PDB file of C-alpha atoms in Angstrom:
ATOM      1  CA  MET Y   1     -26.901  34.514  -1.971  1.00 94.00           C
ATOM      2  CA  ASN Y   2     -23.692  32.669  -1.259  1.00 96.00           C
ATOM      3  CA  ARG Y   3     -22.545  32.083   2.285  1.00 98.00           C
ATOM      4  CA  VAL Y   4     -18.840  32.916   2.364  1.00 98.00           C
ATOM      5  CA  PHE Y   5     -16.487  31.878   5.161  1.00 98.00           C
ATOM      6  CA  LEU Y   6     -13.273  33.848   5.594  1.00 98.00           C
ATOM      7  CA  LEU Y   7     -10.372  33.158   7.931  1.00 98.00           C
ATOM      8  CA  LEU Y   8      -8.628  36.224   9.358  1.00 98.00           C
ATOM      9  CA  GLY Y   9      -5.169  36.053  10.888  1.00 94.00           C
ATOM     10  CA  SER Y  10      -2.657  38.526  12.313  1.00 95.00           C
ATOM     11  CA  ASN Y  11       0.660  38.149  14.124  1.00 93.00           C
ATOM     12  CA  LEU Y  12       2.200  41.631  13.869  1.00 92.00           C
ATOM     13  CA  GLY Y  13       1.413  44.848  15.701  1.00 92.00           C
ATOM     14  CA  ASN Y  14      -1.963  45.254  17.397  1.00 96.00           C
ATOM     15  CA  ARG Y  15      -3.350  41.917  16.265  1.00 96.00           C
ATOM     16  CA  GLN Y  16      -6.858  42.407  17.637  1.00 97.00           C
ATOM     17  CA  GLN Y  17      -7.126  45.834  16.049  1.00 97.00           C
ATOM     18  CA  HIS Y  18      -6.045  44.397  12.680  1.00 96.00           C
ATOM     19  CA  LEU Y  19      -8.790  41.761  12.883  1.00 97.00           C
ATOM     20  CA  GLN Y  20     -11.391  44.398  13.746  1.00 98.00           C
ATOM     21  CA  GLN Y  21     -10.236  46.703  10.951  1.00 97.00           C
ATOM     22  CA  ALA Y  22     -10.398  43.808   8.489  1.00 97.00           C
ATOM     23  CA  ILE Y  23     -13.994  43.058   9.542  1.00 98.00           C
ATOM     24  CA  GLU Y  24     -14.930  46.711   9.077  1.00 97.00           C
ATOM     25  CA  LEU Y  25     -13.305  46.840   5.620  1.00 97.00           C
ATOM     26  CA  ILE Y  26     -14.949  43.559   4.595  1.00 98.00           C
ATOM     27  CA  GLY Y  27     -18.289  45.077   5.590  1.00 97.00           C
ATOM     28  CA  THR Y  28     -17.568  48.198   3.538  1.00 96.00           C
ATOM     29  CA  HIS Y  29     -16.061  46.595   0.420  1.00 96.00           C
ATOM     30  CA  LEU Y  30     -17.767  43.176   0.250  1.00 96.00           C
ATOM     31  CA  ALA Y  31     -20.823  42.612   2.435  1.00 97.00           C
ATOM     32  CA  PRO Y  32     -21.845  42.972   6.064  1.00 97.00           C
ATOM     33  CA  VAL Y  33     -20.358  40.316   8.317  1.00 97.00           C
ATOM     34  CA  LYS Y  34     -23.237  38.138   9.552  1.00 97.00           C
ATOM     35  CA  LYS Y  35     -21.373  36.156  12.186  1.00 98.00           C
ATOM     36  CA  THR Y  36     -17.936  36.014  13.781  1.00 98.00           C
ATOM     37  CA  SER Y  37     -16.218  33.322  15.785  1.00 98.00           C
ATOM     38  CA  SER Y  38     -14.359  34.014  18.970  1.00 98.00           C
ATOM     39  CA  ILE Y  39     -10.751  35.064  18.555  1.00 98.00           C
ATOM     40  CA  TYR Y  40      -8.189  32.294  18.991  1.00 98.00           C
ATOM     41  CA  GLU Y  41      -4.501  32.614  19.780  1.00 96.00           C
ATOM     42  CA  THR Y  42      -2.438  30.188  17.762  1.00 90.00           C
ATOM     43  CA  GLN Y  43       1.150  29.095  17.563  1.00 86.00           C
ATOM     44  CA  SER Y  44       2.698  30.064  14.263  1.00 82.00           C
ATOM     45  CA  TRP Y  45       2.159  27.380  11.611  1.00 72.00           C
ATOM     46  CA  GLY Y  46       4.722  26.681   8.912  1.00 68.00           C
ATOM     47  CA  LYS Y  47       7.297  29.090  10.344  1.00 67.00           C
ATOM     48  CA  THR Y  48       7.524  28.126  14.007  1.00 70.00           C
ATOM     49  CA  ASP Y  49       9.851  30.922  15.132  1.00 74.00           C
ATOM     50  CA  ALA Y  50       7.325  33.657  14.209  1.00 80.00           C
ATOM     51  CA  PRO Y  51       5.094  35.419  16.772  1.00 89.00           C
ATOM     52  CA  ASP Y  52       1.766  33.798  17.696  1.00 91.00           C
ATOM     53  CA  TYR Y  53      -1.287  34.589  15.593  1.00 93.00           C
ATOM     54  CA  LEU Y  54      -4.763  35.704  16.417  1.00 97.00           C
ATOM     55  CA  ASN Y  55      -7.290  33.956  14.164  1.00 97.00           C
ATOM     56  CA  GLN Y  56     -11.014  34.429  13.611  1.00 98.00           C
ATOM     57  CA  VAL Y  57     -13.575  33.115  11.136  1.00 98.00           C
ATOM     58  CA  VAL Y  58     -16.304  35.365   9.743  1.00 98.00           C
ATOM     59  CA  ILE Y  59     -19.372  34.629   7.648  1.00 98.00           C
ATOM     60  CA  LEU Y  60     -20.902  36.941   5.074  1.00 97.00           C
ATOM     61  CA  GLU Y  61     -23.576  36.549   2.418  1.00 97.00           C
ATOM     62  CA  THR Y  62     -23.019  37.984  -1.026  1.00 97.00           C
ATOM     63  CA  GLU Y  63     -23.619  37.570  -4.730  1.00 96.00           C
ATOM     64  CA  ILE Y  64     -20.110  38.847  -5.518  1.00 97.00           C
ATOM     65  CA  PRO Y  65     -18.203  36.172  -7.481  1.00 97.00           C
ATOM     66  CA  ALA Y  66     -15.430  34.357  -5.626  1.00 97.00           C
ATOM     67  CA  SER Y  67     -12.736  35.767  -7.935  1.00 96.00           C
ATOM     68  CA  GLU Y  68     -13.888  39.302  -7.113  1.00 97.00           C
ATOM     69  CA  ILE Y  69     -13.921  38.508  -3.379  1.00 97.00           C
ATOM     70  CA  LEU Y  70     -10.305  37.368  -3.718  1.00 97.00           C
ATOM     71  CA  ARG Y  71      -9.350  40.609  -5.458  1.00 96.00           C
ATOM     72  CA  LYS Y  72     -11.069  42.696  -2.793  1.00 97.00           C
ATOM     73  CA  ILE Y  73      -9.558  40.827   0.167  1.00 96.00           C
ATOM     74  CA  LEU Y  74      -6.089  41.210  -1.359  1.00 94.00           C
ATOM     75  CA  ASP Y  75      -6.802  44.971  -1.551  1.00 94.00           C
ATOM     76  CA  ILE Y  76      -7.935  44.962   2.095  1.00 96.00           C
ATOM     77  CA  GLU Y  77      -4.728  43.180   3.101  1.00 92.00           C
ATOM     78  CA  LEU Y  78      -2.713  45.908   1.350  1.00 90.00           C
ATOM     79  CA  MET Y  79      -4.766  48.635   3.068  1.00 90.00           C
ATOM     80  CA  LEU Y  80      -3.842  47.061   6.404  1.00 90.00           C
ATOM     81  CA  GLY Y  81      -0.121  46.936   5.632  1.00 80.00           C
ATOM     82  CA  ARG Y  82       0.290  43.352   4.409  1.00 71.00           C
ATOM     83  CA  LYS Y  83       3.647  42.714   2.761  1.00 68.00           C
ATOM     84  CA  ARG Y  84       4.297  39.420   0.945  1.00 62.00           C
ATOM     85  CA  GLU Y  85       8.018  38.941   1.477  1.00 60.00           C
ATOM     86  CA  GLU Y  86       8.333  35.251   2.359  1.00 57.00           C
ATOM     87  CA  LYS Y  87       6.137  32.156   2.444  1.00 57.00           C
ATOM     88  CA  TRP Y  88       4.418  31.851   5.827  1.00 55.00           C
ATOM     89  CA  GLY Y  89       6.061  35.098   6.889  1.00 58.00           C
ATOM     90  CA  SER Y  90       4.631  37.289   9.641  1.00 73.00           C
ATOM     91  CA  ARG Y  91       1.850  39.647   8.602  1.00 81.00           C
ATOM     92  CA  THR Y  92      -0.417  42.377   9.877  1.00 87.00           C
ATOM     93  CA  ILE Y  93      -3.383  40.609   8.279  1.00 94.00           C
ATOM     94  CA  ASP Y  94      -4.089  37.514   6.249  1.00 92.00           C
ATOM     95  CA  ILE Y  95      -7.539  36.797   4.820  1.00 95.00           C
ATOM     96  CA  ASP Y  96      -8.317  33.422   3.270  1.00 95.00           C
ATOM     97  CA  ILE Y  97     -11.494  32.263   1.555  1.00 97.00           C
ATOM     98  CA  LEU Y  98     -12.434  28.981   3.232  1.00 98.00           C
ATOM     99  CA  PHE Y  99     -15.783  28.335   1.531  1.00 98.00           C
ATOM    100  CA  TYR Y 100     -17.893  30.038  -1.133  1.00 98.00           C
ATOM    101  CA  GLY Y 101     -21.301  28.440  -0.727  1.00 96.00           C
ATOM    102  CA  ASP Y 102     -20.873  24.773  -1.572  1.00 96.00           C
ATOM    103  CA  GLU Y 103     -18.860  25.529  -4.696  1.00 96.00           C
ATOM    104  CA  ILE Y 104     -15.639  23.776  -5.580  1.00 96.00           C
ATOM    105  CA  ILE Y 105     -13.248  26.134  -7.384  1.00 96.00           C
ATOM    106  CA  ASP Y 106      -9.893  24.980  -8.717  1.00 95.00           C
ATOM    107  CA  ASP Y 107      -8.284  27.891 -10.548  1.00 93.00           C
ATOM    108  CA  LYS Y 108      -4.633  28.852 -10.813  1.00 92.00           C
ATOM    109  CA  ASN Y 109      -5.251  31.794  -8.434  1.00 91.00           C
ATOM    110  CA  LEU Y 110      -8.037  30.444  -6.232  1.00 95.00           C
ATOM    111  CA  GLN Y 111      -8.880  27.111  -4.665  1.00 96.00           C
ATOM    112  CA  VAL Y 112     -12.106  26.758  -2.693  1.00 96.00           C
ATOM    113  CA  PRO Y 113     -12.645  25.107  -0.304  1.00 96.00           C
ATOM    114  CA  HIS Y 114      -9.281  26.223   0.987  1.00 95.00           C
ATOM    115  CA  PRO Y 115      -6.984  23.286   0.167  1.00 93.00           C
ATOM    116  CA  GLU Y 116      -5.351  23.118   3.623  1.00 93.00           C
ATOM    117  CA  LEU Y 117      -8.241  23.915   5.965  1.00 94.00           C
ATOM    118  CA  HIS Y 118      -8.820  20.260   6.881  1.00 93.00           C
ATOM    119  CA  ASN Y 119      -5.208  20.017   8.138  1.00 93.00           C
ATOM    120  CA  ARG Y 120      -5.122  23.148  10.294  1.00 93.00           C
ATOM    121  CA  ARG Y 121      -6.405  23.400  13.853  1.00 94.00           C
ATOM    122  CA  PHE Y 122      -6.159  27.218  13.744  1.00 94.00           C
ATOM    123  CA  THR Y 123      -8.776  27.165  10.991  1.00 96.00           C
ATOM    124  CA  LEU Y 124     -11.001  24.370  12.249  1.00 97.00           C
ATOM    125  CA  GLU Y 125     -11.372  25.538  15.875  1.00 97.00           C
ATOM    126  CA  PRO Y 126     -13.047  28.885  15.022  1.00 98.00           C
ATOM    127  CA  LEU Y 127     -14.883  27.366  12.047  1.00 98.00           C
ATOM    128  CA  ALA Y 128     -16.336  24.537  14.159  1.00 97.00           C
ATOM    129  CA  GLU Y 129     -17.426  27.079  16.779  1.00 98.00           C
ATOM    130  CA  ILE Y 130     -19.747  28.890  14.353  1.00 98.00           C
ATOM    131  CA  ALA Y 131     -20.547  26.206  11.763  1.00 98.00           C
ATOM    132  CA  PRO Y 132     -20.018  22.708  13.213  1.00 98.00           C
ATOM    133  CA  GLY Y 133     -22.589  21.117  10.901  1.00 98.00           C
ATOM    134  CA  LEU Y 134     -21.284  22.730   7.706  1.00 97.00           C
ATOM    135  CA  LEU Y 135     -20.607  20.031   5.139  1.00 97.00           C
ATOM    136  CA  HIS Y 136     -17.227  20.178   3.427  1.00 97.00           C
ATOM    137  CA  PRO Y 137     -18.179  19.767  -0.265  1.00 97.00           C
ATOM    138  CA  VAL Y 138     -15.061  17.756  -1.149  1.00 96.00           C
ATOM    139  CA  LEU Y 139     -14.587  15.614   1.964  1.00 96.00           C
ATOM    140  CA  LYS Y 140     -18.353  15.097   2.463  1.00 97.00           C
ATOM    141  CA  LYS Y 141     -17.867  15.418   6.235  1.00 97.00           C
ATOM    142  CA  THR Y 142     -19.068  18.032   8.686  1.00 98.00           C
ATOM    143  CA  ILE Y 143     -16.564  20.557   9.992  1.00 98.00           C
ATOM    144  CA  LEU Y 144     -16.967  19.073  13.480  1.00 97.00           C
ATOM    145  CA  ASP Y 145     -16.106  15.590  12.139  1.00 97.00           C
ATOM    146  CA  VAL Y 146     -13.076  16.968  10.321  1.00 97.00           C
ATOM    147  CA  LYS Y 147     -11.923  18.816  13.452  1.00 96.00           C
ATOM    148  CA  ASN Y 148     -12.435  15.769  15.680  1.00 95.00           C
ATOM    149  CA  ASN Y 149     -10.245  13.646  13.388  1.00 94.00           C
ATOM    150  CA  LEU Y 150      -7.500  16.239  13.015  1.00 93.00           C
ATOM    151  CA  LYS Y 151      -3.867  15.196  13.529  1.00 90.00           C
ATOM    152  CA  ASP Y 152      -2.555  18.784  13.955  1.00 85.00           C
ATOM    153  CA  SER Y 153      -1.314  19.253  17.544  1.00 84.00           C
ATOM    154  CA  LEU Y 154      -0.726  23.009  17.271  1.00 86.00           C
ATOM    155  CA  ILE Y 155      -1.812  24.871  20.413  1.00 88.00           C
ATOM    156  CA  VAL Y 156      -4.947  26.910  19.666  1.00 93.00           C
ATOM    157  CA  LYS Y 157      -6.727  28.619  22.551  1.00 95.00           C
ATOM    158  CA  LYS Y 158      -9.841  30.765  22.644  1.00 96.00           C
ATOM    159  CA  LEU Y 159      -9.269  34.254  24.069  1.00 92.00           C
TER     160      LEU Y 159
END
């Protein structure tokens, strides 16, 4: 079984409802969610004039290959009204694969661990809440160490 960490984000419509619906669809189409972080409200990253996000990290365990997980989460995003119109644009839901076990994947369509997670407070705050001792397989540091050395000053607050 592979422990998979996903980051959920929403900044349009009923943000909390979108996160909950995503968790339900992940449970139906991928695997039951084993653990969830608290929900965090986050300033928009990359496009600073966009509405604030709600972010949450979830953990599941599955044998489904990472490429198939990517396909299924893209389908879930579409089911929840995601439209890809501009880079870092607002969205009803965004689901990113942060980790797939301790694998390092560097494909054209998928990079795991997520290539930017170590730079983003909105990812590291919920991740450190539920997996502070998780070892980043590339950086060889725990998530808590990575978070504590983060330069990102984005405001991220637990709801």
